[in-house]
Coordinates of C-alpha atoms and ligand atoms in Angstrom, one line a residue:
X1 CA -12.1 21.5 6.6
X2 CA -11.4 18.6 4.0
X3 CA -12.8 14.8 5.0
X4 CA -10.5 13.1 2.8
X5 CA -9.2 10.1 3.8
X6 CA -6.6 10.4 0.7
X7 CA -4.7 13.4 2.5
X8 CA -1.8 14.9 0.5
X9 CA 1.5 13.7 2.0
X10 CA 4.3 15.6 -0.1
X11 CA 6.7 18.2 1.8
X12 CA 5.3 16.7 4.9
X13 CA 7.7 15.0 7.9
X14 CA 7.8 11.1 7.6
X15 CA 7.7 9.4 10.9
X16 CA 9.0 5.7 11.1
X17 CA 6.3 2.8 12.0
X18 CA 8.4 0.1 14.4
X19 CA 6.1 -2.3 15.2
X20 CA 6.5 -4.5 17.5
X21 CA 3.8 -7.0 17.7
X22 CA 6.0 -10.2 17.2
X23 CA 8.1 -8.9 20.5
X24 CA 5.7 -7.0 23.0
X25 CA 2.8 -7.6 21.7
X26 CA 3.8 -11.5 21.8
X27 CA 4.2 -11.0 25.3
X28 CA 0.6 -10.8 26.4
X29 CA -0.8 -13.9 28.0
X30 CA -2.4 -15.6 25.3
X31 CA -0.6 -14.2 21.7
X32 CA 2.1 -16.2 21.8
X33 CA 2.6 -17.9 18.2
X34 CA 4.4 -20.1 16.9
X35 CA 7.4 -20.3 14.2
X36 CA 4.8 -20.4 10.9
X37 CA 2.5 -17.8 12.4
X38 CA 5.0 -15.7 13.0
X39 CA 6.1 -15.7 9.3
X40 CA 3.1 -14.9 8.3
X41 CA 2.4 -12.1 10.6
X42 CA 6.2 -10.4 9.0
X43 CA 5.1 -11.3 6.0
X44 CA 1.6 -8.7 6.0
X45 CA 3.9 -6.5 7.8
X46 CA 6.1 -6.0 5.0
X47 CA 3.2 -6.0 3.0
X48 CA 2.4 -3.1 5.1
X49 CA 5.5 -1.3 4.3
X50 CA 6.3 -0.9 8.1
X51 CA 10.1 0.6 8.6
X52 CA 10.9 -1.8 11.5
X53 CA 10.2 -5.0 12.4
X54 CA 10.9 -6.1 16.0
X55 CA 11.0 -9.7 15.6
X56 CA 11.3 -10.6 18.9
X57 CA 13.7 -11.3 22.1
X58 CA 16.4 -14.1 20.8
X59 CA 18.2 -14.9 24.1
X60 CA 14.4 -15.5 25.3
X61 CA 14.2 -18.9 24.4
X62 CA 15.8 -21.2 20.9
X63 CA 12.1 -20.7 19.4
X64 CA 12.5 -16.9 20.1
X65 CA 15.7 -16.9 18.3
X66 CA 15.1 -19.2 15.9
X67 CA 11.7 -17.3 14.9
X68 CA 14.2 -13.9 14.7
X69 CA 16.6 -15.5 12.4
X70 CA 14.0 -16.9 9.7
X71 CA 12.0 -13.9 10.1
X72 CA 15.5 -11.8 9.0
X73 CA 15.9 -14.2 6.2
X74 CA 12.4 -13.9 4.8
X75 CA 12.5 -10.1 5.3
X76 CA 12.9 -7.7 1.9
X77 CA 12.6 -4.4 2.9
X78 CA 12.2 -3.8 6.4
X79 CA 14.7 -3.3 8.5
X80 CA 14.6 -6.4 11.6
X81 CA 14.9 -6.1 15.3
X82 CA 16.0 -7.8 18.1
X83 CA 15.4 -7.0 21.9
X84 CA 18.5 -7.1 24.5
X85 CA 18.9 -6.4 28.0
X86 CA 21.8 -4.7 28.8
X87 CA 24.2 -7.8 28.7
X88 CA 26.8 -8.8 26.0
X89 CA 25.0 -12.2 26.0
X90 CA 22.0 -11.2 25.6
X91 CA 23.3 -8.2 22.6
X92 CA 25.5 -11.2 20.9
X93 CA 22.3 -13.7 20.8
X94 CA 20.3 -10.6 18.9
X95 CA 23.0 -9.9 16.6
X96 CA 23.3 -14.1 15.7
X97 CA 19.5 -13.8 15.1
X98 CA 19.0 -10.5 13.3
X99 CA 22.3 -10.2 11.1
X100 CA 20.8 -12.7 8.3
X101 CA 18.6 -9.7 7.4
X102 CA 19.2 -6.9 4.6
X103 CA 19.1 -4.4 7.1
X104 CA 19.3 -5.6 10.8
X105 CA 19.1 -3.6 14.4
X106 CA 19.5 -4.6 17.9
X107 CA 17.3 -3.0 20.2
X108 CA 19.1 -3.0 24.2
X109 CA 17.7 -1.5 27.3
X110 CA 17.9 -0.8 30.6
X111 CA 15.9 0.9 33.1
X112 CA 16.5 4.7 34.3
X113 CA 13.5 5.1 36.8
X114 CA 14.3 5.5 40.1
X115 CA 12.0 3.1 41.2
X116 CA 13.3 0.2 38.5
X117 CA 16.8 0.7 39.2
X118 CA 16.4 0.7 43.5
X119 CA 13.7 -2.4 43.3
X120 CA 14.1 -4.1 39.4
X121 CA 17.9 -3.6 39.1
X122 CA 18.9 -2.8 42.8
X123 CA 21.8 -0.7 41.0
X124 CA 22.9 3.0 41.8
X125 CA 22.5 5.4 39.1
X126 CA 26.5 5.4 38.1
X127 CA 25.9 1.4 37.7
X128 CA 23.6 2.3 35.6
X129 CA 24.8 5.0 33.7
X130 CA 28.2 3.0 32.9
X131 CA 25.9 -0.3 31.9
X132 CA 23.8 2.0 29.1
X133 CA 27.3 2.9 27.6
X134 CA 29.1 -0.8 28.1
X135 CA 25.6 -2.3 26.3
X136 CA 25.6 0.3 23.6
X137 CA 29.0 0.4 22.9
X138 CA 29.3 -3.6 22.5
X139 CA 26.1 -3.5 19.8
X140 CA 27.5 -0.5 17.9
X141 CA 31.2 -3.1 17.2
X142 CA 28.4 -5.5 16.0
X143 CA 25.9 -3.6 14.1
X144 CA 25.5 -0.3 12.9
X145 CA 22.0 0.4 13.5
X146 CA 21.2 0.9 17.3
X147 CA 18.3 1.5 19.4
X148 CA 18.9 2.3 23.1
X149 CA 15.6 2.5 25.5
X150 CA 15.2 4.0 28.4
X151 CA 12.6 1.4 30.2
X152 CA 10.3 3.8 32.5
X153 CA 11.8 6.7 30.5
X154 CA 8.6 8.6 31.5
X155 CA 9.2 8.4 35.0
X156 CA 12.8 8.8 35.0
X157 CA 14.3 12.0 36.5
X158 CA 14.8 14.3 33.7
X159 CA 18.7 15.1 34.6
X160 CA 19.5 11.5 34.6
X161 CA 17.6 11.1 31.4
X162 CA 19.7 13.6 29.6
X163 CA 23.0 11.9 31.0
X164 CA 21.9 8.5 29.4
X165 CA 20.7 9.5 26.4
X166 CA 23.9 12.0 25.5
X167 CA 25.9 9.2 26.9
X168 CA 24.1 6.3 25.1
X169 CA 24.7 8.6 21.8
X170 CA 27.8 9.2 22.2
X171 CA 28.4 5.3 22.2
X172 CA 26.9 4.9 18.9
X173 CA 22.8 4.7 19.4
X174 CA 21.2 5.9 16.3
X175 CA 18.0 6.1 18.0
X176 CA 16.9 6.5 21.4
X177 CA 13.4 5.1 22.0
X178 CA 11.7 7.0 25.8
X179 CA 9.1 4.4 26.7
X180 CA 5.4 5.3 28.6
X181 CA 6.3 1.5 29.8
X182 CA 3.5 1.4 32.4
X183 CA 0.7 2.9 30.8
X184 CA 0.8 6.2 33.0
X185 CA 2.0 9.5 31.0
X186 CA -0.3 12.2 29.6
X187 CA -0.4 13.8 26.3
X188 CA 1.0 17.2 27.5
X189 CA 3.4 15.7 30.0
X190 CA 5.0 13.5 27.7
X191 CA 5.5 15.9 24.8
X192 CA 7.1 17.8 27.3
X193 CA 9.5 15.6 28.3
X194 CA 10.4 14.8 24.7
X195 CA 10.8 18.3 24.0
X196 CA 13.2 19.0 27.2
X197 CA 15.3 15.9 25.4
X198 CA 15.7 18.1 22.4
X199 CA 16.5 21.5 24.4
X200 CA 18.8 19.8 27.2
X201 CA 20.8 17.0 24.9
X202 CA 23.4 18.8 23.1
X203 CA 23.8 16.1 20.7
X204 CA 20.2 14.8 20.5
X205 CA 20.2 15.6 16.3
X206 CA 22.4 12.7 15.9
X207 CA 19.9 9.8 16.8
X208 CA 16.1 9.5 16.2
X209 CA 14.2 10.3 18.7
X210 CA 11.6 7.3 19.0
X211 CA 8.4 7.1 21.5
X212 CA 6.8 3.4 22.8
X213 CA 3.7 4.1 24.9
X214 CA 1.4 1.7 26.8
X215 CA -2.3 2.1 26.8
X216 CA -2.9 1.4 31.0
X217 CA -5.0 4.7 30.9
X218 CA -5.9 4.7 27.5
X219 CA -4.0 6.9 26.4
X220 CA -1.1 5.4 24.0
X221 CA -2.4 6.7 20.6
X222 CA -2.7 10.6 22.0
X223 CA 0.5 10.4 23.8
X224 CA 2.3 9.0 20.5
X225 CA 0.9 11.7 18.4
X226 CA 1.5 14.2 21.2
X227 CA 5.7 13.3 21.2
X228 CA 5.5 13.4 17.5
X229 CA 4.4 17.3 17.8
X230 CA 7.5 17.8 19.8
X231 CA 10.4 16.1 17.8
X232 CA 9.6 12.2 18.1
X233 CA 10.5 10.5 14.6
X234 CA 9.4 6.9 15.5
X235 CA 6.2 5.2 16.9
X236 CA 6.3 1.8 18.0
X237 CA 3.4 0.3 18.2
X238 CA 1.7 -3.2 17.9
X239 CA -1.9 -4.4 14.9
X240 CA -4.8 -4.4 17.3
X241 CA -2.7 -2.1 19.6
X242 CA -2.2 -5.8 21.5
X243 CA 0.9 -6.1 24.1
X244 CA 1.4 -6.3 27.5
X245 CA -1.3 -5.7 29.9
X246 CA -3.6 -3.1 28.1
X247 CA -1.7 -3.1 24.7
X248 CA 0.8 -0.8 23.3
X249 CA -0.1 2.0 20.5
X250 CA -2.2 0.8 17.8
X251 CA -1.0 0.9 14.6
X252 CA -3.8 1.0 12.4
X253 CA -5.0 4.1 15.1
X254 CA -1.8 6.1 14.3
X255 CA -1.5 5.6 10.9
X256 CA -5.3 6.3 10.0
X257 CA -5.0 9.5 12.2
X258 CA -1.7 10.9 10.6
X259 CA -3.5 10.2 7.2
X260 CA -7.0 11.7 7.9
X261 CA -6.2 14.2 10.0
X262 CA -3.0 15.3 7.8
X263 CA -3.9 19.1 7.8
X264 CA -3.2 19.2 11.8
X265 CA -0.8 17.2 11.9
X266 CA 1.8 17.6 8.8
X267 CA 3.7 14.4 8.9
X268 CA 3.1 11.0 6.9
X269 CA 4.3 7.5 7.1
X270 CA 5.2 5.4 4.2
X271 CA 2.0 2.5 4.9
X272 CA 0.1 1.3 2.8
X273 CA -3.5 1.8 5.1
X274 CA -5.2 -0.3 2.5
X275 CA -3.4 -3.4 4.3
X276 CA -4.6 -2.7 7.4
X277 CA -7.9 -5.0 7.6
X278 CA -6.1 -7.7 6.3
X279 CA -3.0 -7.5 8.6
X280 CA -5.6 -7.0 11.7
X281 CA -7.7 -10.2 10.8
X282 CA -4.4 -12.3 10.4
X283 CA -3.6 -11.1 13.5
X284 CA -6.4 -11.9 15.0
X285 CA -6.8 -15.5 12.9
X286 CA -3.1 -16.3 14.6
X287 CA -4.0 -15.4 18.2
X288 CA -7.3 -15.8 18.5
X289 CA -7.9 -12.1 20.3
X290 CA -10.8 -11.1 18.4
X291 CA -11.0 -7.2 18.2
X292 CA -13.9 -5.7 20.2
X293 CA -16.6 -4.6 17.6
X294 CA -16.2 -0.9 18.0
X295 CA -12.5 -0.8 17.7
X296 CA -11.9 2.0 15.9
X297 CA -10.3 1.1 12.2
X298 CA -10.4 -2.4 12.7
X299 CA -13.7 -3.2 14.6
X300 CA -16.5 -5.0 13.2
X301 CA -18.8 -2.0 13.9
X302 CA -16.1 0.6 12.6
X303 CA -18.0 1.7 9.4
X304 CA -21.2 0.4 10.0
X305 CA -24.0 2.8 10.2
X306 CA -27.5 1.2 12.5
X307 CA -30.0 4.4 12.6
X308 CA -32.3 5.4 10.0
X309 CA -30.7 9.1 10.5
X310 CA -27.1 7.9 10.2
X311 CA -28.3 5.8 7.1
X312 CA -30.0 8.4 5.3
X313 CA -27.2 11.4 5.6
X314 CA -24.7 8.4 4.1
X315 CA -27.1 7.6 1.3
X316 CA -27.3 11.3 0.3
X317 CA -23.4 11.9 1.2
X318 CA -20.8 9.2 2.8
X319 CA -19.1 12.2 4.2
X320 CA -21.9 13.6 6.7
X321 CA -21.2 10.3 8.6
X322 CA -17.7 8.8 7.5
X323 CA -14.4 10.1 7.4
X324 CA -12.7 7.9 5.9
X325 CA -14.0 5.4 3.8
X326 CA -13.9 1.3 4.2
X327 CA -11.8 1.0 1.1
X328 CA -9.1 3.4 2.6
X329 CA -8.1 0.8 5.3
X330 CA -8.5 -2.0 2.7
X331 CA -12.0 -2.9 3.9
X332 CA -14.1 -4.8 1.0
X333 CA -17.8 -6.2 0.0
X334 CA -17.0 -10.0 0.7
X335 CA -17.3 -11.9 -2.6
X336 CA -19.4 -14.9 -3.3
X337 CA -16.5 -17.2 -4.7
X338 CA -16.5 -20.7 -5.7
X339 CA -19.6 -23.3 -5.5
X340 CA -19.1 -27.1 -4.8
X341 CA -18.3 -27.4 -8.8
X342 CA -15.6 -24.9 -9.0
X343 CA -12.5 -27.1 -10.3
X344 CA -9.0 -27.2 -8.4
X345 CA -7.3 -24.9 -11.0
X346 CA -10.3 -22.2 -9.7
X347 CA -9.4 -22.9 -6.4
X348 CA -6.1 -22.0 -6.7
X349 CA -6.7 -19.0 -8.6
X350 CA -8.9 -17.4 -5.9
X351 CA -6.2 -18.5 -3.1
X352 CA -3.8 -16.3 -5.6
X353 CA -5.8 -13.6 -5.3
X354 CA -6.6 -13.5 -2.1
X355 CA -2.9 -13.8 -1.6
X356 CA -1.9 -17.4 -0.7
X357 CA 0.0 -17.8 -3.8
X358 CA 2.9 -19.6 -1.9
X359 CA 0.9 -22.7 0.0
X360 CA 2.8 -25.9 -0.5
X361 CA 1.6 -29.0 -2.8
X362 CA 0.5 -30.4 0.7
X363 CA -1.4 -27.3 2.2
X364 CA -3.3 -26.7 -1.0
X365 CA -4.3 -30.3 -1.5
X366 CA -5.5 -30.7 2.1
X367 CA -7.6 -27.2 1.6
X368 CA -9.1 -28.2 -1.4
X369 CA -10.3 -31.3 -0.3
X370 CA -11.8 -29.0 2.8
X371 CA -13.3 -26.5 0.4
X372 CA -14.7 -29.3 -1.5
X373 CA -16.2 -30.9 1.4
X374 CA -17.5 -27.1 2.9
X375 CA -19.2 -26.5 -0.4
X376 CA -21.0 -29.8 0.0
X377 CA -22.5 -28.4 3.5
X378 CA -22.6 -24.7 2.6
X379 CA -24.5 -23.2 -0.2
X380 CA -22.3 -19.9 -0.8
X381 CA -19.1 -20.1 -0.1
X382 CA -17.5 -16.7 0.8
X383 CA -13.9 -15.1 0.5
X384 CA -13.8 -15.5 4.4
X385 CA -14.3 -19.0 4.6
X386 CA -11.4 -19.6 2.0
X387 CA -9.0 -17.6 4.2
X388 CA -10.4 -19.7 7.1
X389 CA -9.8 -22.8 6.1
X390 CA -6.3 -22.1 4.2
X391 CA -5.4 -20.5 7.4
X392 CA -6.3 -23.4 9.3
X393 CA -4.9 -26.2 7.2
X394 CA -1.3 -23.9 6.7
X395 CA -1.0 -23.5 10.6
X396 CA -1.6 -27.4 11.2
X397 CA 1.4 -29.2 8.5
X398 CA 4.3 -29.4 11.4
X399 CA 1.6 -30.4 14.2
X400 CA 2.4 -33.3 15.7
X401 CA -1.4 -34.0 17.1
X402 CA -3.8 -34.2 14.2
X403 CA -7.4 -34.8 14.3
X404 CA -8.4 -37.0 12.2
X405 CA -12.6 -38.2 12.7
X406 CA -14.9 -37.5 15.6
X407 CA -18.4 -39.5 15.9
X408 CA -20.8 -37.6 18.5
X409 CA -23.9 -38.8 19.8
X410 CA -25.8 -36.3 21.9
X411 CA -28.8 -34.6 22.6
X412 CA -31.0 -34.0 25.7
X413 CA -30.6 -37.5 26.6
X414 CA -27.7 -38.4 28.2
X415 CA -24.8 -39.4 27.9
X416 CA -23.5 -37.6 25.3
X417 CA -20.6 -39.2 23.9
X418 CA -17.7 -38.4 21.8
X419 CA -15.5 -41.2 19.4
X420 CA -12.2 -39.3 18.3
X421 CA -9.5 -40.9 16.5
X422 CA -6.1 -38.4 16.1
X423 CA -2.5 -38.6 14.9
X424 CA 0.4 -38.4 16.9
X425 CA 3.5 -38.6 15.1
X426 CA 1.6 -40.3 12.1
X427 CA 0.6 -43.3 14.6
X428 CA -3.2 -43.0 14.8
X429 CA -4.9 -43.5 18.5
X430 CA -8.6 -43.8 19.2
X431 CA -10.4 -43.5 21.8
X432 CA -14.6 -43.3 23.2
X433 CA -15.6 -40.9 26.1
X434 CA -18.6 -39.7 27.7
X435 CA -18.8 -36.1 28.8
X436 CA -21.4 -33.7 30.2
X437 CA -22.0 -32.1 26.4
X438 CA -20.4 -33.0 23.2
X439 CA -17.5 -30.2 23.6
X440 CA -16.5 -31.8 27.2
X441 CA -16.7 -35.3 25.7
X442 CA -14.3 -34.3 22.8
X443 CA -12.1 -32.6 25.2
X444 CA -12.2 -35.9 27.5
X445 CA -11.3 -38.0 24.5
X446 CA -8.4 -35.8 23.7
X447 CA -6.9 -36.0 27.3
X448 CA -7.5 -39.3 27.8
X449 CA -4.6 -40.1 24.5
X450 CA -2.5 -37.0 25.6
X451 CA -2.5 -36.4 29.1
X452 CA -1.4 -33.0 30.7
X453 CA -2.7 -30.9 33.1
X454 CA -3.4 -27.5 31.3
X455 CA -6.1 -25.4 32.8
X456 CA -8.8 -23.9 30.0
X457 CA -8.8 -20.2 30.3
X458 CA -11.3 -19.9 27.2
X459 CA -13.3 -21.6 24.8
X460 CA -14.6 -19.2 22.1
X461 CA -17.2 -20.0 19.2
X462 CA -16.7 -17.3 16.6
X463 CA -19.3 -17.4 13.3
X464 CA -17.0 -16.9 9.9
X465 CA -19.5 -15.0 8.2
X466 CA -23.8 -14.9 8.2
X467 CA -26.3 -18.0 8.1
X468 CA -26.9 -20.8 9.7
X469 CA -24.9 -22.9 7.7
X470 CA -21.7 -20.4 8.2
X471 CA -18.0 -22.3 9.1
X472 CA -17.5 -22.1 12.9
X473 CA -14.0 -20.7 14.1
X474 CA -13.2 -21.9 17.6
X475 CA -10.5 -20.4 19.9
X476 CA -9.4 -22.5 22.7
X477 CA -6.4 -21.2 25.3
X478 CA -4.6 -23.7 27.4
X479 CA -2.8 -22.4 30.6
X480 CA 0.2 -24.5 32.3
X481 CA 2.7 -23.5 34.7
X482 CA 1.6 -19.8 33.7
X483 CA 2.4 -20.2 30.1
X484 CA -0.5 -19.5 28.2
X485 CA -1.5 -20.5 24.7
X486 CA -4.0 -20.0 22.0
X487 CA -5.4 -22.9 19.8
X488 CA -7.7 -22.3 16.6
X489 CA -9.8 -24.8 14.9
X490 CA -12.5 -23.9 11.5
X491 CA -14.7 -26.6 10.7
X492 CA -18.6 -26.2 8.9
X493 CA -19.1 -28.8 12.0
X494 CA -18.8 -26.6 15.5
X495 CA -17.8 -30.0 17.2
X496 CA -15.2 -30.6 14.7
X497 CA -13.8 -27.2 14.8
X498 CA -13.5 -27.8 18.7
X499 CA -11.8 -30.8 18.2
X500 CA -8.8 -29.2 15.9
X501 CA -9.0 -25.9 18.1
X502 CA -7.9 -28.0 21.1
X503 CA -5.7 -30.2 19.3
X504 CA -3.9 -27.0 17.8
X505 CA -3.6 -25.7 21.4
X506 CA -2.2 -28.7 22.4
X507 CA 0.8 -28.6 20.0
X508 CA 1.7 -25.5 20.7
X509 CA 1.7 -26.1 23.9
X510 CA 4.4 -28.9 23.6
X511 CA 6.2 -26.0 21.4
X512 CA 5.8 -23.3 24.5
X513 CA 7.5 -26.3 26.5
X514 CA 11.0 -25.8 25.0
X515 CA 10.9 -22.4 25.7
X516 CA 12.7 -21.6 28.9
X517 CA 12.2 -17.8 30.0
X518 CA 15.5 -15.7 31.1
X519 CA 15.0 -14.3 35.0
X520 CA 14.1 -10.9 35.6
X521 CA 12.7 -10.5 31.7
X522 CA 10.1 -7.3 32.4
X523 CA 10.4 -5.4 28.6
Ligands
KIV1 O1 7.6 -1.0 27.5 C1 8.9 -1.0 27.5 O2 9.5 -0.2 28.2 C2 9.5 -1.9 26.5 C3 11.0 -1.6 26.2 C4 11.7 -2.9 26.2 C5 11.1 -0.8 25.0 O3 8.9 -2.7 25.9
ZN2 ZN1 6.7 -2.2 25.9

């Protein structure tokens, strides 16, 4: 048995990646992002070379739309979706929002369960039925790409199944999607069920059959693979397998396991796995989730080898204790860049290479100024500190909040104070507070000039790289009125980076405002 990560992919079966981390996986409490991070997450996605992008849920709010329809623009190759409940209102927003793109899809379901359709829907199965071929039919006069899903597919009663899918088919779906929505199928089960679709459906070879698992048990990765053994063309699936409740399919998970383990399982996708790191860290740079260090792929621990026996079988072979290697999934030494005498034409060389080639006049003269002013605090100055601190000054140009200076005085004698002058709107406030710690008397400071009544859920301090001198990355999240949001901050200064993390949190916050959720919205 080969180890190779580099597994041979010709005359094998491609399946389509769909992912959907900008729509489900921007449903978790805490990953919502706003218009520029969501750009920039499509953007690595492309990079990616994913098939399908769902770009969100338009008739969810104008930012959810809005974010849909520049998304479509920027896109180049994949092909963009947008989520719809079975209404022509919510089919015609999705069309407005994804037909700017080269190649656009609206994405409509409907629940089939018998427990969603007594309790969610309180419709009879005919309702139902008729609704499935009403939605489809309106989105096939609009577009020619359509996805129907069966919402609870894997608990739905298998004859009712086969009458929606034929019918939703027959209406023009080119693929039919069977969600795992809660999490609760099992590997056998559920390639079962997608291999009675392809006995019982007499027309099932005219759509792609497509498979959206949950991971409640666990078990999202296994039972994607599993559907794909009986017939399943399409995976969605979320980077960092994030999404509602315990995540959806992980993306890097599939793909790595299609790839390594290609002589079981002879099918391939078009990715390019060597994106992977990078899309998972700007994932997690956006949101603020850190992945758990022995996530498999993308964890910090993933290809790190502690004991002395682990260490000396890779020294005399990587393949006794590695099967796949770091650079496979784009994983690589960090580099020693710049030092505090490196010019700005050097600057902007390394942000080139390290793919910010497309920062405005504005963002790169605000991070070289940064850089210039980490390099004065730090003595090596890494390839993840750049990316910090271009992430962080990108994210902040539309903010209307902006830090500007923060004096602290503490120590074990008290009172530890905090003197924090901000932005807002361009008109500068200042203002002195006393708190129990420097963080609290930052945060004080901060509500005292914009008051609100948000509930911290977290406050995370997150090293950028070794030392003791490394660039602090601080995560706060802001809960109010069950709308939860993520603010990031990177600073050399902890107390600084605290500031600009709350500050950050606070504008989207007043983003998240506008947003008005429809009733009943479960996907
Ligand atoms: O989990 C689910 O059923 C969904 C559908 C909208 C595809 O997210
Ligand atoms: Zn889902």
């Amino acid at each position: 048995m080969s180890t190779s990560s580099q597994t041979v992919t010709v005359n094998t079966e491609k399946v389509k990646i769909f992912d959907t981390t900008l729509r489900d996986g921007e449903q978790s409490p805490g990953c919502s992002m706003n218009l520029e991070e969501k750009l920039k997450v499509a953007a690595v996605l492309e990079e990616l070379n994913v098939d399908i992008i769902e770009a969100g849920f338009p008739i969810a709010s104008n930012g959810d739309f809005e974010a849909v329809a520049a998304i479509a623009k920027q896109a180049q190759k994949a092909t963009i979706a947008g989520l719809a409940r079975a209404s022509k209102k919510d089919i015609d927003r999705a069309w407005e929002a994804v037909k700017h793109a080269k190649s656009s899809r609206i994405h409509t379901f409907l629940s089939t369960s018998p427990l969603h359709m007594k309790f969610k829907l309180q419709k009879e199965p005919d309702v139902v039925h008729q609704m499935v071929v009403d939605s489809v039919t309106h989105a096939r006069n609009l577009c020619d790409d359509v996805e129907w899903s069966a919402e609870d597919g894997s608990r739905t009663e298998h004859e009712f199944l086969c009458r929606c899918v034929e019918s939703a088919i027959k209406a023009g779906a080119t693929t039919i999607n069977i969600p795992d929505t809660v999490g609760y199928a099992v590997p056998e089960e559920y390639a079962a069920l997608i291999e009675m679709l392809f006995n019982k459906v007499p027309n099932i070879d005219k759509a792609t059959i497509s498979v959206h698992c949950h991971n409640d048990l666990g078990l999202a990765v296994a039972n994607s693979l599993a559907a794909v053994e009986a017939g399943a063309r399409q995976i969605e699936c979320t980077i960092n397998g994030i999404g509602e409740r315990a995540g959806n399919a992980s993306l890097e998970e599939i793909v790595m396991a299609m790839q390594v383990r290609g002589d079981v399982m002879p099918y391939h996708t078009d990715l390019d796995a060597t994106v992977i790191t990078k899309a998972s860290r700007t994932l997690s740079g956006v949101t603020g989730f850190t992945v758990q260090p022995n996530k498999a792929i993308v964890g910090a621990n993933a290809f790190a080898h502690e004991s002395g026996i682990h260490q000396d079988g890779m020294l005399k072979n990587a393949e006794t204790y590695e099967i796949m290697t770091p650079a496979s999934v784009g994983l690589v030494e960090s580099n020693l860049v710049l030092g505090k005498h490196s010019g700005r034409a050097a600057f902007k060389n390394k942000l080139a290479e390290l793919g910010f080639d497309d920062l405005g006049a504005n963002s790169l003269d605000d991070a070289f100024v940064r850089f210039k002013d980490l390099a004065d605090h730090k003595k090596e100055v890494f390839d993840e500190d750049l990316i910090a601190l271009v992430d962080d000054s990108a994210l902040r140009q539309n903010d209307h909040i902006k830090f500007k200076s923060v004096q602290i005085v503490c120590g074990s004698e008290g009172p530890q104070t905090a003197d924090l002058t901000i932005t807002i709107d361009g008109e500068e406030k200042r203002c002195k507070s006393e708190g129990n710690g420097p963080v609290d008397a930052i945060f004080k400071a901060i509500k005292e000039m914009v008051p609100q009544n948000a509930r911290m859920q977290l406050y995370q301090v997150h090293a950028v790289t070794g030392g003791t001198d490394a660039q602090a990355e601080v995560t706060v999240r802001l809960e109010e009125d069950g709308k939860t949001v993520n603010g990031q901050g990177a600073d050399h200064d902890t107390l600084v980076a605290s500031a600009r993390a709350y500050i950050n949190a606070l504008n989207k916050l007043i983003v998240k405002r506008e947003k008005t959720a429809p009733e009943a919205m479960t996907a």
